[in-house]
Amino acid sequence: MRLVAVPDDHEFGNDGLWERVRAKVVELLDDKKIKIACVDFVRFTWLEKKKDGEVEVDEDEGEDDGGEEDFDYDSVPPIKPIEDGDRHYSNPTIWVGVVPNTLTADTAFDATKGIRSFLNGLNVTDIDIAYRETVPKSSVSRALFAPVGIVDHRKDFIDPVSVALSLPIAGLKTTMQGTMGPFFHVDNTLYAITVRHNLFLADGGNDEFKFSTAAPNIHVVLMGNPAFTNYLASIQAEIETLIDSVDAIEKKIKTHTSNMQHGIGLPQPQIDLNTHVAERDRLRGKINALQDFFAVIKRRWGKITRRVIGHVVWAPSIGVGVPPHQYTRDLCVVQLYKENFYNLLGNVLNLGPEYTSTKLKSLFYERDDVKSTFKYPTDGLLPLLTSQQISNPDNKNVTGDPIRRAIKRGFTTKTTVGTISRYMSFARKYFPTGNLESIELPILPHENETGTFSKGGDSGSTIVSPKGEYISLLTSGTNKGTDGSDITYSTPFEWAWELVCKQFPGANLYWDDIEAFLAA
């Protein structure tokens, strides 16, 4: 069973009805002393496999082959996979998250009756109400290289040490690992945005931080020690895998050489020999490139003090339910040392090696009758996407429902594609000193992907549209203490950027002449 977004044209999307329903649900649950963690509005989908049985075969079904010489592959339209079964969808569901081990069946039943009575008063039907145990939690966990092309042997490993968006960061003296958000500048000074909880301890106080030369710097590093060690280990593991592949190919080369010498199966052994020699040489080239890359990384950044890329200059106190929108304020601005960023291209999201462009396009646009607007923003100009525009999707899923896709690249889950719900979620966190409530922009996992949209360590990631427009900053997610988030929460970027601009007059996400900026 998978989460999917409620269609955009549901009646809850009219005249702020969902906002009123959500607030009333919270009120009714509070009356029952239920410890709410979050309130979301979602649907569920599942595939019911067909029963084993016989089928009738239509011998005339399909196309006549017309002869092999007449076949034109380029004339064949894309073939869409079909599901072997019947796809089912639940009613739109008010999905209530509660603190684990705090809700009894009787209490849930009584609360549901109250919610159902309220919905009946609004003449709203076909709405399900469900509960789950969940734990809202934050998603923490020298000159950098320029991003490389898809044919570069280093492409699978360059992203964590390049100047593209979503750098993996940590504090020099803290253990949390997170992700760097977008770059910006004021005059000739370079900055970047992330979330405060990536760099400040939760029990270290929540006062606003402003940089002062009289106080010690809060240094920011490229990857903490555990992350850096694992990064080096991943490169070594890939090299060993490639060496094993070369060894296997060498054995095949010997076999094909022997067949040729004995005239067995000619001319195929010569064709196979040429193919395997070319592949062996290609893999050897990749091994050499990765070994050289490993040596450079270890020598240049082996010591954590050499991975310092900047220091914190502003971090407002973490606030939830901040007026006027009740969003989460979890921000931190880092001044970056320009000498580490002389390969900067602007705000360019490296889509990484996880997906081909074809696969990404299929995840963004599933229907042939919807024009694709997916285009990688090579110039680094990512126009802002306002919160009002989030309510107006430009795509449809396979069932024809309006839908808006989102993509992010984070430290832990790398590149993932999800679905933005236009129905904002309510979230509450419990602390000994009191409760903190906020309204969050929810991102659901893609219904055709098995993994989650985010995990711990992805906090601070910039979430963008397929067009490259800013949508939000990733801050947290909900689950029951497991590794991934069933729903990812984020703060609309438009609002977060307004806060940054008030503190940094003249802040700009774009560069007219980035080479001159870096040289200044």
Tab-separated table of C-alpha atoms in Angstrom, residues 196-393:
chain	number	residue	atom	x	y	z
A	196	ARG	CA	19.589	25.517	12.262
A	197	HIS	CA	19.247	22.020	13.699
A	198	ASN	CA	21.997	20.797	11.334
A	199	LEU	CA	24.575	22.873	13.226
A	200	PHE	CA	23.166	23.670	16.704
A	201	LEU	CA	22.566	21.091	19.438
A	202	ALA	CA	18.944	20.649	20.472
A	203	ASP	CA	19.824	21.082	24.162
A	204	GLY	CA	22.228	23.954	23.536
A	205	GLY	CA	19.670	26.740	23.867
A	206	ASN	CA	17.474	28.396	21.277
A	207	ASP	CA	18.569	32.026	21.341
A	208	GLU	CA	19.075	33.853	18.077
A	209	PHE	CA	22.702	33.620	16.972
A	210	LYS	CA	24.486	36.500	15.253
A	211	PHE	CA	28.145	36.307	14.372
A	212	SER	CA	30.463	38.459	16.427
A	213	THR	CA	34.226	38.693	16.169
A	214	ALA	CA	34.311	38.585	19.960
A	215	ALA	CA	32.797	35.083	20.043
A	216	PRO	CA	34.259	31.806	18.752
A	217	ASN	CA	33.303	30.875	15.196
A	218	ILE	CA	30.846	28.067	14.604
A	219	HIS	CA	32.731	26.412	11.761
A	220	VAL	CA	30.949	24.413	9.082
A	221	VAL	CA	32.721	21.486	7.434
A	222	LEU	CA	32.208	19.449	4.301
A	223	MET	CA	31.074	16.108	5.735
A	224	GLY	CA	31.690	15.119	9.341
A	225	ASN	CA	34.267	12.402	10.020
A	226	PRO	CA	31.860	9.416	9.848
A	227	ALA	CA	30.386	10.673	6.573
A	228	PHE	CA	33.827	11.330	5.086
A	229	THR	CA	35.091	7.886	6.101
A	230	ASN	CA	32.051	6.227	4.527
A	231	TYR	CA	32.531	8.341	1.413
A	232	LEU	CA	36.108	7.107	1.001
A	233	ALA	CA	34.961	3.536	1.696
A	234	SER	CA	32.336	3.809	-1.061
A	235	ILE	CA	34.982	4.829	-3.589
A	236	GLN	CA	37.202	1.915	-2.536
A	237	ALA	CA	34.281	-0.507	-2.795
A	238	GLU	CA	33.547	0.658	-6.340
A	239	ILE	CA	37.204	0.246	-7.307
A	240	GLU	CA	37.245	-3.319	-5.933
A	241	THR	CA	34.036	-4.143	-7.820
A	242	LEU	CA	35.551	-2.832	-11.044
A	243	ILE	CA	38.743	-4.872	-10.485
A	244	ASP	CA	36.610	-8.013	-10.053
A	245	SER	CA	34.799	-7.175	-13.294
A	246	VAL	CA	38.091	-6.776	-15.151
A	247	ASP	CA	39.282	-10.145	-13.827
A	248	ALA	CA	36.093	-11.798	-15.111
A	249	ILE	CA	36.450	-10.143	-18.522
A	250	GLU	CA	40.092	-11.281	-18.759
A	251	LYS	CA	38.904	-14.884	-18.450
A	252	LYS	CA	36.403	-14.339	-21.263
A	253	ILE	CA	39.123	-12.775	-23.423
A	254	LYS	CA	41.276	-15.881	-22.951
A	255	THR	CA	38.347	-18.109	-23.943
A	256	HIS	CA	37.569	-16.106	-27.100
A	257	THR	CA	41.282	-15.976	-28.027
A	258	SER	CA	41.511	-19.749	-27.705
A	259	ASN	CA	38.387	-20.267	-29.833
A	260	MET	CA	39.850	-18.068	-32.535
A	261	GLN	CA	43.143	-19.936	-32.515
A	262	HIS	CA	41.293	-23.227	-32.929
A	263	GLY	CA	38.802	-21.886	-35.479
A	264	ILE	CA	35.808	-22.581	-33.263
A	265	GLY	CA	32.563	-20.743	-34.090
A	266	LEU	CA	34.138	-18.136	-36.359
A	267	PRO	CA	33.589	-15.231	-36.884
A	268	GLN	CA	31.707	-14.708	-33.583
A	269	PRO	CA	34.763	-15.193	-31.289
A	270	GLN	CA	36.501	-12.240	-32.995
A	271	ILE	CA	33.434	-10.029	-32.491
A	272	ASP	CA	33.142	-11.070	-28.829
A	273	LEU	CA	36.884	-10.602	-28.309
A	274	ASN	CA	36.799	-7.046	-29.642
A	275	THR	CA	33.801	-6.230	-27.448
A	276	HIS	CA	35.392	-7.569	-24.277
A	277	VAL	CA	38.770	-5.943	-24.924
A	278	ALA	CA	37.051	-2.570	-25.359
A	279	GLU	CA	35.068	-3.075	-22.153
A	280	ARG	CA	38.180	-4.137	-20.225
A	281	ASP	CA	40.055	-1.057	-21.375
A	282	ARG	CA	37.112	1.164	-20.440
A	283	LEU	CA	36.938	-0.309	-16.927
A	284	ARG	CA	40.697	0.011	-16.476
A	285	GLY	CA	40.402	3.683	-17.377
A	286	LYS	CA	37.658	4.107	-14.800
A	287	ILE	CA	39.739	2.300	-12.156
A	288	ASN	CA	42.712	4.567	-12.802
A	289	ALA	CA	40.536	7.693	-12.675
A	290	LEU	CA	38.893	6.658	-9.393
A	291	GLN	CA	42.209	5.711	-7.801
A	292	ASP	CA	43.630	9.114	-8.701
A	293	PHE	CA	40.460	10.802	-7.436
A	294	PHE	CA	40.626	8.844	-4.156
A	295	ALA	CA	44.238	9.933	-3.629
A	296	VAL	CA	43.387	13.585	-4.244
A	297	ILE	CA	40.390	13.498	-1.874
A	298	LYS	CA	42.290	11.763	0.919
A	299	ARG	CA	45.320	14.024	0.583
A	300	ARG	CA	43.365	17.276	0.203
A	301	TRP	CA	40.600	16.748	2.758
A	302	GLY	CA	41.702	13.870	4.989
A	303	LYS	CA	41.934	16.179	8.018
A	304	ILE	CA	38.633	17.634	9.121
A	305	THR	CA	40.163	21.067	9.614
A	306	ARG	CA	40.933	21.119	5.887
A	307	ARG	CA	37.239	20.589	5.159
A	308	VAL	CA	36.114	23.815	6.854
A	309	ILE	CA	34.162	25.739	4.201
A	310	GLY	CA	32.603	28.562	6.226
A	311	HIS	CA	31.093	29.730	9.512
A	312	VAL	CA	27.622	30.561	10.797
A	313	VAL	CA	26.700	34.236	10.690
A	314	TRP	CA	22.979	34.108	11.546
A	315	ALA	CA	20.612	31.558	13.003
A	316	PRO	CA	17.268	32.769	14.319
A	317	SER	CA	15.694	30.755	17.096
A	318	ILE	CA	13.793	27.729	15.896
A	319	GLY	CA	10.130	28.677	15.869
A	320	VAL	CA	7.017	26.782	14.953
A	321	GLY	CA	3.642	28.250	14.226
A	322	VAL	CA	5.358	31.515	13.306
A	323	PRO	CA	2.866	34.203	12.140
A	324	PRO	CA	1.347	34.915	9.755
A	325	HIS	CA	1.337	31.440	8.128
A	326	GLN	CA	2.183	29.271	11.180
A	327	TYR	CA	5.139	27.771	9.301
A	328	THR	CA	8.297	26.334	10.880
A	329	ARG	CA	11.215	28.751	11.149
A	330	ASP	CA	14.326	26.601	11.094
A	331	LEU	CA	17.012	28.622	9.338
A	332	CYS	CA	20.736	29.150	9.415
A	333	VAL	CA	22.947	31.269	7.155
A	334	VAL	CA	26.573	30.302	6.607
A	335	GLN	CA	29.211	32.636	5.213
A	336	LEU	CA	31.292	30.574	2.808
A	337	TYR	CA	34.988	31.008	2.103
A	338	LYS	CA	35.129	31.950	-1.566
A	339	GLU	CA	38.519	30.348	-2.144
A	340	ASN	CA	36.782	26.978	-1.724
A	341	PHE	CA	34.176	27.823	-4.342
A	342	TYR	CA	36.060	29.158	-7.342
A	343	ASN	CA	34.246	26.526	-9.475
A	344	LEU	CA	30.845	27.850	-8.393
A	345	LEU	CA	28.231	27.800	-11.162
A	346	GLY	CA	25.390	29.339	-9.197
A	347	ASN	CA	22.422	27.416	-7.839
A	348	VAL	CA	22.676	24.281	-9.953
A	349	LEU	CA	21.039	21.098	-8.729
A	350	ASN	CA	23.153	18.070	-9.658
A	351	LEU	CA	20.589	15.389	-10.479
A	352	GLY	CA	23.184	12.706	-9.743
A	353	PRO	CA	23.674	9.245	-11.254
A	354	GLU	CA	20.626	7.596	-9.660
A	355	TYR	CA	18.270	8.278	-12.568
A	356	THR	CA	18.662	8.611	-16.309
A	357	SER	CA	17.000	11.635	-17.877
A	358	THR	CA	14.419	9.288	-19.397
A	359	LYS	CA	13.579	7.760	-16.020
A	360	LEU	CA	13.265	11.182	-14.390
A	361	LYS	CA	10.975	12.365	-17.151
A	362	SER	CA	8.767	9.297	-16.697
A	363	LEU	CA	8.519	9.980	-12.946
A	364	PHE	CA	7.599	13.618	-13.541
A	365	TYR	CA	5.188	13.093	-16.423
A	366	GLU	CA	3.439	9.749	-16.594
A	367	ARG	CA	0.907	10.612	-19.294
A	368	ASP	CA	1.663	10.954	-22.994
A	369	ASP	CA	-1.002	13.670	-23.379
A	370	VAL	CA	0.753	16.014	-20.922
A	371	LYS	CA	3.560	18.106	-22.362
A	372	SER	CA	6.817	17.704	-20.457
A	373	THR	CA	8.413	20.859	-19.075
A	374	PHE	CA	11.324	19.002	-17.485
A	375	LYS	CA	14.585	20.642	-18.463
A	376	TYR	CA	17.756	20.648	-16.417
A	377	PRO	CA	18.546	24.289	-15.495
A	378	THR	CA	22.036	24.492	-16.959
A	379	ASP	CA	22.319	28.234	-16.325
A	380	GLY	CA	21.649	27.840	-12.598
A	381	LEU	CA	18.659	30.221	-12.635
A	382	LEU	CA	15.915	28.652	-10.551
A	383	PRO	CA	12.853	30.946	-10.484
A	384	LEU	CA	10.938	31.120	-7.227
A	385	LEU	CA	7.757	29.105	-6.947
A	386	THR	CA	5.218	30.913	-4.764
A	387	SER	CA	2.924	29.138	-2.328
A	388	GLN	CA	-0.059	30.201	-4.445
A	389	GLN	CA	1.418	28.470	-7.499
A	390	ILE	CA	1.774	25.244	-5.511
A	391	SER	CA	-2.030	24.990	-5.637
A	392	ASN	CA	-2.049	24.977	-9.466
A	393	PRO	CA	-0.427	21.772	-10.768
